[in-house]
mmCIF file of C-alpha atoms and ligand atoms in Angstrom:
data_model
loop_
_atom_site.group_PDB
_atom_site.id
_atom_site.type_symbol
_atom_site.label_atom_id
_atom_site.label_comp_id
_atom_site.label_asym_id
_atom_site.label_seq_id
_atom_site.Cartn_x
_atom_site.Cartn_y
_atom_site.Cartn_z
ATOM 1 C CA UNK A 4 253.141 142.067 110.937
ATOM 2 C CA UNK A 5 254.813 140.775 113.862
ATOM 3 C CA UNK A 6 253.142 140.626 117.643
ATOM 4 C CA UNK A 7 255.314 140.265 120.405
ATOM 5 C CA UNK A 8 254.272 139.684 123.906
ATOM 6 C CA UNK A 9 257.525 139.222 125.502
ATOM 7 C CA UNK A 10 259.645 142.166 125.730
ATOM 8 C CA UNK A 11 263.075 139.761 124.993
ATOM 9 C CA UNK A 12 261.665 138.206 121.982
ATOM 10 C CA UNK A 13 261.028 142.172 120.455
ATOM 11 C CA UNK A 14 264.490 142.870 121.431
ATOM 12 C CA UNK A 15 265.872 139.845 119.167
ATOM 13 C CA UNK A 16 263.707 141.396 116.299
ATOM 14 C CA UNK A 17 264.704 144.916 116.927
ATOM 15 C CA UNK A 18 268.681 144.101 116.759
ATOM 16 C CA UNK A 19 268.080 142.818 113.725
ATOM 17 C CA UNK A 20 266.481 146.053 112.441
ATOM 18 C CA UNK A 21 269.140 147.963 113.675
ATOM 19 C CA UNK A 22 271.724 145.922 112.246
ATOM 20 C CA UNK A 23 270.030 146.302 109.310
ATOM 21 C CA UNK A 24 270.116 150.599 109.423
ATOM 22 C CA UNK A 25 266.430 150.572 109.960
ATOM 23 C CA UNK A 26 265.686 153.418 112.060
ATOM 24 C CA UNK A 27 262.689 152.725 115.178
ATOM 25 C CA UNK A 28 259.330 154.929 116.038
ATOM 26 C CA UNK A 29 257.414 153.533 119.133
ATOM 27 C CA UNK A 30 254.102 154.547 119.710
ATOM 28 C CA UNK A 31 253.135 153.207 123.492
ATOM 29 C CA UNK A 32 249.040 153.345 123.485
ATOM 30 C CA UNK A 33 246.606 151.914 126.150
ATOM 31 C CA UNK A 34 244.783 150.567 122.760
ATOM 32 C CA UNK A 35 240.827 150.716 121.939
ATOM 33 C CA UNK A 36 242.781 152.578 118.816
ATOM 34 C CA UNK A 37 241.081 155.941 117.072
ATOM 35 C CA UNK A 38 241.809 157.875 114.731
ATOM 36 C CA UNK A 39 244.019 159.949 116.829
ATOM 37 C CA UNK A 40 245.991 156.675 117.496
ATOM 38 C CA UNK A 41 246.544 156.030 113.849
ATOM 39 C CA UNK A 42 247.697 159.723 112.995
ATOM 40 C CA UNK A 43 250.454 159.309 115.073
ATOM 41 C CA UNK A 44 251.294 156.190 112.808
ATOM 42 C CA UNK A 45 251.241 158.380 109.836
ATOM 43 C CA UNK A 46 253.811 161.089 111.421
ATOM 44 C CA UNK A 47 256.070 157.681 112.772
ATOM 45 C CA UNK A 48 255.650 156.421 108.902
ATOM 46 C CA UNK A 49 257.278 159.799 107.803
ATOM 47 C CA UNK A 50 260.261 159.636 110.072
ATOM 48 C CA UNK A 51 261.147 155.784 111.083
ATOM 49 C CA UNK A 52 261.703 153.046 108.888
ATOM 50 C CA UNK A 53 260.172 150.042 111.321
ATOM 51 C CA UNK A 54 257.231 151.508 113.327
ATOM 52 C CA UNK A 55 256.207 149.760 116.826
ATOM 53 C CA UNK A 56 253.114 149.881 118.472
ATOM 54 C CA UNK A 57 252.752 148.517 122.312
ATOM 55 C CA UNK A 58 249.210 148.196 123.378
ATOM 56 C CA UNK A 59 249.337 148.111 127.397
ATOM 57 C CA UNK A 60 246.671 149.266 129.916
ATOM 58 C CA UNK A 61 249.233 149.832 132.678
ATOM 59 C CA UNK A 62 247.586 149.731 136.045
ATOM 60 C CA UNK A 63 249.531 151.768 138.203
ATOM 61 C CA UNK A 64 248.481 155.028 136.084
ATOM 62 C CA UNK A 65 244.973 154.440 137.058
ATOM 63 C CA UNK A 66 244.291 156.005 140.535
ATOM 64 C CA UNK A 67 240.638 155.295 140.176
ATOM 65 C CA UNK A 68 240.109 151.781 139.957
ATOM 66 C CA UNK A 69 236.648 152.144 138.254
ATOM 67 C CA UNK A 70 238.275 153.509 135.837
ATOM 68 C CA UNK A 71 241.026 151.056 135.200
ATOM 69 C CA UNK A 72 238.309 148.583 134.727
ATOM 70 C CA UNK A 73 236.143 149.908 132.679
ATOM 71 C CA UNK A 74 238.682 151.305 130.055
ATOM 72 C CA UNK A 75 237.759 149.899 126.770
ATOM 73 C CA UNK A 76 239.218 146.863 125.660
ATOM 74 C CA UNK A 77 239.264 146.754 121.811
ATOM 75 C CA UNK A 78 242.274 144.238 120.979
ATOM 76 C CA UNK A 79 241.324 142.085 118.078
ATOM 77 C CA UNK A 80 239.664 145.593 116.417
ATOM 78 C CA UNK A 81 242.789 147.296 117.294
ATOM 79 C CA UNK A 82 245.341 144.056 115.713
ATOM 80 C CA UNK A 83 243.361 144.324 112.612
ATOM 81 C CA UNK A 84 243.720 148.364 112.524
ATOM 82 C CA UNK A 85 246.896 148.248 112.923
ATOM 83 C CA UNK A 86 247.595 146.032 110.651
ATOM 84 C CA UNK A 87 246.327 147.753 108.213
ATOM 85 C CA UNK A 88 248.010 150.810 108.861
ATOM 86 C CA UNK A 89 251.372 149.076 107.901
ATOM 87 C CA UNK A 90 252.976 148.828 111.795
ATOM 88 C CA UNK A 91 255.676 146.429 111.381
ATOM 89 C CA UNK A 92 255.335 144.814 115.136
ATOM 90 C CA UNK A 93 253.216 145.251 118.041
ATOM 91 C CA UNK A 94 254.131 144.686 121.895
ATOM 92 C CA UNK A 95 251.475 143.518 123.803
ATOM 93 C CA UNK A 96 252.497 142.158 126.906
ATOM 94 C CA UNK A 97 250.943 141.408 130.109
ATOM 95 C CA UNK A 98 251.132 143.102 133.553
ATOM 96 C CA UNK A 99 253.223 140.086 134.716
ATOM 97 C CA UNK A 100 255.596 141.008 131.799
ATOM 98 C CA UNK A 101 256.007 144.559 132.350
ATOM 99 C CA UNK A 102 256.198 144.042 136.219
ATOM 100 C CA UNK A 103 257.729 140.470 136.813
ATOM 101 C CA UNK A 104 258.527 141.850 140.371
ATOM 102 C CA UNK A 105 255.298 143.167 140.997
ATOM 103 C CA UNK A 106 254.098 146.572 141.539
ATOM 104 C CA UNK A 107 254.672 147.312 144.969
ATOM 105 C CA UNK A 108 257.919 148.847 145.023
ATOM 106 C CA UNK A 109 258.702 150.994 141.930
ATOM 107 C CA UNK A 110 260.540 153.353 141.167
ATOM 108 C CA UNK A 111 259.838 157.294 142.066
ATOM 109 C CA UNK A 112 260.506 159.787 140.158
ATOM 110 C CA UNK A 113 261.194 163.729 140.924
ATOM 111 C CA UNK A 114 259.208 165.799 138.637
ATOM 112 C CA UNK A 115 258.753 168.427 141.144
ATOM 113 C CA UNK A 116 256.544 171.345 140.076
ATOM 114 C CA UNK A 117 254.752 169.336 137.148
ATOM 115 C CA UNK A 118 253.493 166.667 138.671
ATOM 116 C CA UNK A 119 251.828 168.840 141.675
ATOM 117 C CA UNK A 120 249.241 170.887 139.190
ATOM 118 C CA UNK A 121 246.402 170.183 136.662
ATOM 119 C CA UNK A 122 246.642 166.227 136.142
ATOM 120 C CA UNK A 123 249.429 165.990 138.823
ATOM 121 C CA UNK A 124 247.070 167.383 141.464
ATOM 122 C CA UNK A 125 243.906 164.843 140.405
ATOM 123 C CA UNK A 126 245.071 162.310 139.736
ATOM 124 C CA UNK A 127 247.304 161.893 142.791
ATOM 125 C CA UNK A 128 250.422 159.169 141.744
ATOM 126 C CA UNK A 129 248.943 159.442 137.834
ATOM 127 C CA UNK A 130 252.391 160.243 136.130
ATOM 128 C CA UNK A 131 254.395 158.314 138.328
ATOM 129 C CA UNK A 132 253.020 155.175 137.122
ATOM 130 C CA UNK A 133 253.044 156.770 133.430
ATOM 131 C CA UNK A 134 256.746 157.066 134.102
ATOM 132 C CA UNK A 135 257.202 153.392 135.565
ATOM 133 C CA UNK A 136 255.831 152.284 132.265
ATOM 134 C CA UNK A 137 257.659 154.341 129.918
ATOM 135 C CA UNK A 138 260.501 153.484 131.064
ATOM 136 C CA UNK A 139 260.016 149.903 130.782
ATOM 137 C CA UNK A 140 258.555 150.118 127.208
ATOM 138 C CA UNK A 141 261.570 152.777 126.109
ATOM 139 C CA UNK A 142 264.207 150.146 127.914
ATOM 140 C CA UNK A 143 262.811 147.569 125.911
ATOM 141 C CA UNK A 144 262.145 149.176 122.495
ATOM 142 C CA UNK A 145 264.918 151.424 122.614
ATOM 143 C CA UNK A 146 263.703 153.638 119.911
ATOM 144 C CA UNK A 147 265.023 156.215 117.378
ATOM 145 C CA UNK A 148 261.866 158.634 117.778
ATOM 146 C CA UNK A 149 259.225 158.783 120.438
ATOM 147 C CA UNK A 150 255.556 159.532 118.916
ATOM 148 C CA UNK A 151 253.139 161.814 121.748
ATOM 149 C CA UNK A 152 249.820 163.406 121.276
ATOM 150 C CA UNK A 153 249.623 166.663 122.423
ATOM 151 C CA UNK A 154 246.133 165.702 123.625
ATOM 152 C CA UNK A 155 247.532 164.882 126.827
ATOM 153 C CA UNK A 156 249.950 167.720 127.376
ATOM 154 C CA UNK A 157 251.057 166.954 131.067
ATOM 155 C CA UNK A 158 252.309 163.665 130.341
ATOM 156 C CA UNK A 159 254.303 165.577 126.756
ATOM 157 C CA UNK A 160 256.226 167.297 129.241
ATOM 158 C CA UNK A 161 256.550 164.288 132.307
ATOM 159 C CA UNK A 162 257.729 162.302 129.619
ATOM 160 C CA UNK A 163 260.439 164.800 128.015
ATOM 161 C CA UNK A 164 261.494 165.150 131.353
ATOM 162 C CA UNK A 165 261.545 161.631 132.261
ATOM 163 C CA UNK A 166 263.945 160.921 129.361
ATOM 164 C CA UNK A 167 266.242 163.911 130.825
ATOM 165 C CA UNK A 168 266.214 161.905 133.961
ATOM 166 C CA UNK A 169 267.203 158.352 133.046
ATOM 167 C CA UNK A 170 269.688 160.237 129.679
ATOM 168 C CA UNK A 171 267.756 157.667 127.074
ATOM 169 C CA UNK A 172 268.966 158.944 123.249
ATOM 170 C CA UNK A 173 265.468 158.897 121.874
ATOM 171 C CA UNK A 174 263.611 162.163 120.049
ATOM 172 C CA UNK A 175 260.367 162.937 121.137
ATOM 173 C CA UNK A 176 257.780 163.390 118.678
ATOM 174 C CA UNK A 177 254.611 165.717 119.673
ATOM 175 C CA UNK A 178 251.645 165.610 117.418
ATOM 176 C CA UNK A 179 248.720 167.400 116.972
ATOM 177 C CA UNK A 180 245.409 166.131 118.864
ATOM 178 C CA UNK A 181 242.918 164.781 115.807
ATOM 179 C CA UNK A 182 239.683 165.942 117.130
ATOM 180 C CA UNK A 183 235.754 164.812 115.615
ATOM 181 C CA UNK A 184 234.365 167.074 113.139
ATOM 182 C CA UNK A 185 232.382 168.514 115.841
ATOM 183 C CA UNK A 186 236.050 169.337 118.027
ATOM 184 C CA UNK A 187 235.615 166.535 120.967
ATOM 185 C CA UNK A 188 238.606 165.043 121.048
ATOM 186 C CA UNK A 189 239.215 162.065 119.704
ATOM 187 C CA UNK A 190 239.634 159.579 123.173
ATOM 188 C CA UNK A 191 239.228 155.710 123.837
ATOM 189 C CA UNK A 192 237.328 157.174 126.652
ATOM 190 C CA UNK A 193 234.787 158.444 124.527
ATOM 191 C CA UNK A 194 233.294 154.819 123.675
ATOM 192 C CA UNK A 195 231.815 155.319 127.214
ATOM 193 C CA UNK A 196 230.218 158.119 126.736
ATOM 194 C CA UNK A 197 226.352 157.565 126.482
ATOM 195 C CA UNK A 198 224.251 159.378 123.538
ATOM 196 C CA UNK A 199 223.532 162.411 126.191
ATOM 197 C CA UNK A 200 227.227 162.532 127.024
ATOM 198 C CA UNK A 201 228.477 162.678 123.484
ATOM 199 C CA UNK A 202 225.726 165.181 122.534
ATOM 200 C CA UNK A 203 227.427 167.559 125.248
ATOM 201 C CA UNK A 204 231.151 166.561 125.108
ATOM 202 C CA UNK A 205 232.335 168.866 122.574
ATOM 203 C CA UNK A 206 231.192 171.574 124.556
ATOM 204 C CA UNK A 207 235.054 171.070 126.379
ATOM 205 C CA UNK A 208 236.437 172.206 122.962
ATOM 206 C CA UNK A 209 234.105 175.146 122.196
ATOM 207 C CA UNK A 210 235.302 176.916 126.176
ATOM 208 C CA UNK A 211 239.156 176.073 124.619
ATOM 209 C CA UNK A 212 238.034 177.898 121.531
ATOM 210 C CA UNK A 213 236.115 180.718 124.012
ATOM 211 C CA UNK A 214 239.643 181.404 125.583
ATOM 212 C CA UNK A 215 241.632 181.851 122.712
ATOM 213 C CA UNK A 216 239.546 184.242 120.777
ATOM 214 C CA UNK A 217 239.186 186.461 124.136
ATOM 215 C CA UNK A 218 242.583 186.176 125.739
ATOM 216 C CA UNK A 219 243.541 189.353 124.854
ATOM 217 C CA UNK A 220 240.318 191.343 125.845
ATOM 218 C CA UNK A 221 238.952 189.554 129.192
ATOM 219 C CA UNK A 222 240.601 189.100 132.782
ATOM 220 C CA UNK A 223 241.937 185.502 133.066
ATOM 221 C CA UNK A 224 239.924 184.861 136.104
ATOM 222 C CA UNK A 225 237.124 186.038 134.093
ATOM 223 C CA UNK A 226 237.234 184.128 131.588
ATOM 224 C CA UNK A 227 238.215 180.853 133.301
ATOM 225 C CA UNK A 228 234.723 181.891 135.367
ATOM 226 C CA UNK A 229 232.675 182.063 132.471
ATOM 227 C CA UNK A 230 234.548 178.740 131.209
ATOM 228 C CA UNK A 231 233.317 176.623 134.500
ATOM 229 C CA UNK A 232 229.828 178.237 135.090
ATOM 230 C CA UNK A 233 229.306 177.196 130.981
ATOM 231 C CA UNK A 234 230.376 174.092 131.986
ATOM 232 C CA UNK A 235 228.739 173.370 135.185
ATOM 233 C CA UNK A 236 225.182 174.346 132.962
ATOM 234 C CA UNK A 237 225.929 172.096 130.376
ATOM 235 C CA UNK A 238 225.734 168.899 133.388
ATOM 236 C CA UNK A 239 230.089 168.722 133.900
ATOM 237 C CA UNK A 240 231.626 168.537 136.539
ATOM 238 C CA UNK A 241 234.640 170.559 136.422
ATOM 239 C CA UNK A 242 238.189 169.694 137.668
ATOM 240 C CA UNK A 243 240.090 172.282 136.400
ATOM 241 C CA UNK A 244 240.027 175.201 133.636
ATOM 242 C CA UNK A 245 243.731 176.967 133.932
ATOM 243 C CA UNK A 246 245.594 178.849 131.554
ATOM 244 C CA UNK A 247 249.494 178.264 131.882
ATOM 245 C CA UNK A 248 252.720 178.487 130.194
ATOM 246 C CA UNK A 249 253.029 175.789 127.824
ATOM 247 C CA UNK A 250 257.041 175.289 128.617
ATOM 248 C CA UNK A 251 256.719 174.900 132.281
ATOM 249 C CA UNK A 252 253.311 174.528 133.105
ATOM 250 C CA UNK A 253 252.750 177.640 135.563
ATOM 251 C CA UNK A 254 249.519 179.226 136.086
ATOM 252 C CA UNK A 255 249.090 182.139 134.978
ATOM 253 C CA UNK A 256 246.505 184.663 136.653
ATOM 254 C CA UNK A 257 247.120 187.262 133.797
ATOM 255 C CA UNK A 258 248.705 187.265 130.326
ATOM 256 C CA UNK A 259 252.538 188.714 130.485
ATOM 257 C CA UNK A 260 251.882 192.114 129.106
ATOM 258 C CA UNK A 261 256.213 192.479 128.456
ATOM 259 C CA UNK A 262 259.195 190.611 128.053
ATOM 260 C CA UNK A 263 259.481 187.554 125.935
ATOM 261 C CA UNK A 264 255.842 185.686 125.064
ATOM 262 C CA UNK A 265 256.130 182.292 125.315
ATOM 263 C CA UNK A 266 253.519 179.585 124.510
ATOM 264 C CA UNK A 267 250.644 179.427 126.229
ATOM 265 C CA UNK A 268 247.856 176.740 126.428
ATOM 266 C CA UNK A 269 244.274 176.417 128.225
ATOM 267 C CA UNK A 270 243.737 173.158 129.318
ATOM 268 C CA UNK A 271 240.408 171.784 130.756
ATOM 269 C CA UNK A 272 239.363 168.466 132.776
ATOM 270 C CA UNK A 273 235.604 167.888 133.204
ATOM 271 C CA UNK A 274 233.371 165.054 134.341
ATOM 272 C CA UNK A 275 230.274 164.270 132.319
ATOM 273 C CA UNK A 276 228.381 161.067 133.870
ATOM 274 C CA UNK A 277 231.226 160.322 135.428
ATOM 275 C CA UNK A 278 233.175 160.185 132.348
ATOM 276 C CA UNK A 279 236.439 162.373 132.788
ATOM 277 C CA UNK A 280 237.249 164.103 129.437
ATOM 278 C CA UNK A 281 240.764 166.292 129.072
ATOM 279 C CA UNK A 282 241.873 168.648 126.450
ATOM 280 C CA UNK A 283 243.835 171.539 125.557
ATOM 281 C CA UNK A 284 244.589 174.394 123.244
ATOM 282 C CA UNK A 285 247.563 176.568 122.574
ATOM 283 C CA UNK A 286 246.397 179.721 122.365
HETATM 284 P P1 AMP B 313 246.109 156.726 125.207
HETATM 285 O O1 AMP B 313 245.875 155.124 124.321
HETATM 286 O O2 AMP B 313 245.027 157.007 125.254
HETATM 287 O O3 AMP B 313 247.281 156.062 125.787
HETATM 288 O O4 AMP B 313 247.137 157.213 124.336
HETATM 289 C C1 AMP B 313 248.412 156.565 123.312
HETATM 290 C C2 AMP B 313 248.763 158.024 122.635
HETATM 291 O O5 AMP B 313 248.160 158.072 121.248
HETATM 292 C C3 AMP B 313 249.417 159.106 123.344
HETATM 293 O O6 AMP B 313 250.634 159.716 123.456
HETATM 294 C C4 AMP B 313 247.875 160.275 123.599
HETATM 295 O O7 AMP B 313 248.583 161.559 123.470
HETATM 296 C C5 AMP B 313 248.102 160.072 121.553
HETATM 297 N N1 AMP B 313 246.713 160.306 121.305
HETATM 298 C C6 AMP B 313 245.477 159.827 122.358
HETATM 299 N N2 AMP B 313 244.234 161.018 121.549
HETATM 300 C C7 AMP B 313 244.578 161.429 120.547
HETATM 301 C C8 AMP B 313 243.851 162.010 120.212
HETATM 302 N N3 AMP B 313 243.198 162.159 119.547
HETATM 303 N N4 AMP B 313 244.924 162.716 118.869
HETATM 304 C C9 AMP B 313 246.366 162.401 118.972
HETATM 305 N N5 AMP B 313 247.340 161.640 119.457
HETATM 306 C C10 AMP B 313 246.483 160.941 120.537
#
């Protein structure tokens, strides 16, 4: 595996790959890699002939400084995992490499409604930061395919919109959420859970399953109320429990009973012992 700290050198290598007809798949990450990331690498291996990963903990997408400071860093182990997974190259840039002009005057994007709900509402500025770094990464790599995890459902919709806004010819591939045997969605932040919090954390998945099982026989408000209550009883501080249209993220007060039935998604964000976990399920 080739490790690049500079975008320009990666681009020289990518140019050669393209000349040889290789199809480039790209997986942006913030490191602390787990099996969920590796599942994206496997998916990339099926569609592209050269897979490029990036590891960059992007400061502009953290609205909570403590979350940024405490974000797990396991770069040496990550490199070993990527090598074993058959990644062709890794971009490991510094903050100065990604933002040579500093972070004070970065572009702003118009994501409209999408940025006003759920993660957008609870983490102001988060998706602007995500878009700022993803645009730079996409412009550096110019991949044929971009692989993202459904685990970050709203982020997938934001990046889809970003790709439209900046007119980049890249195919977005959304991969299913990988879970621990007890249902907890794999996440780098899980490394920060104490044994007690780790034991409680699968409650979020169980609540999503509860919503899926009862969506047809209980009113949406009752369902959401029951889930909130059970998470709070288990010691979570709940940011949101919502049921939304899976394409637009319009929040649903009731399931549509007539007309075309689009896909619906249940989404939860909650903190346990100060660690914020998110998960979702298409129902
Ligand atoms: P992150 O390093 O958390 O920024 O995640 C990098 C990519 O991996 C994003 O597209 C995530 O949605 C995806 N990802 C994170 N956790 C999982 C998971 N449990 N299953 C599948 N993909 C995931």
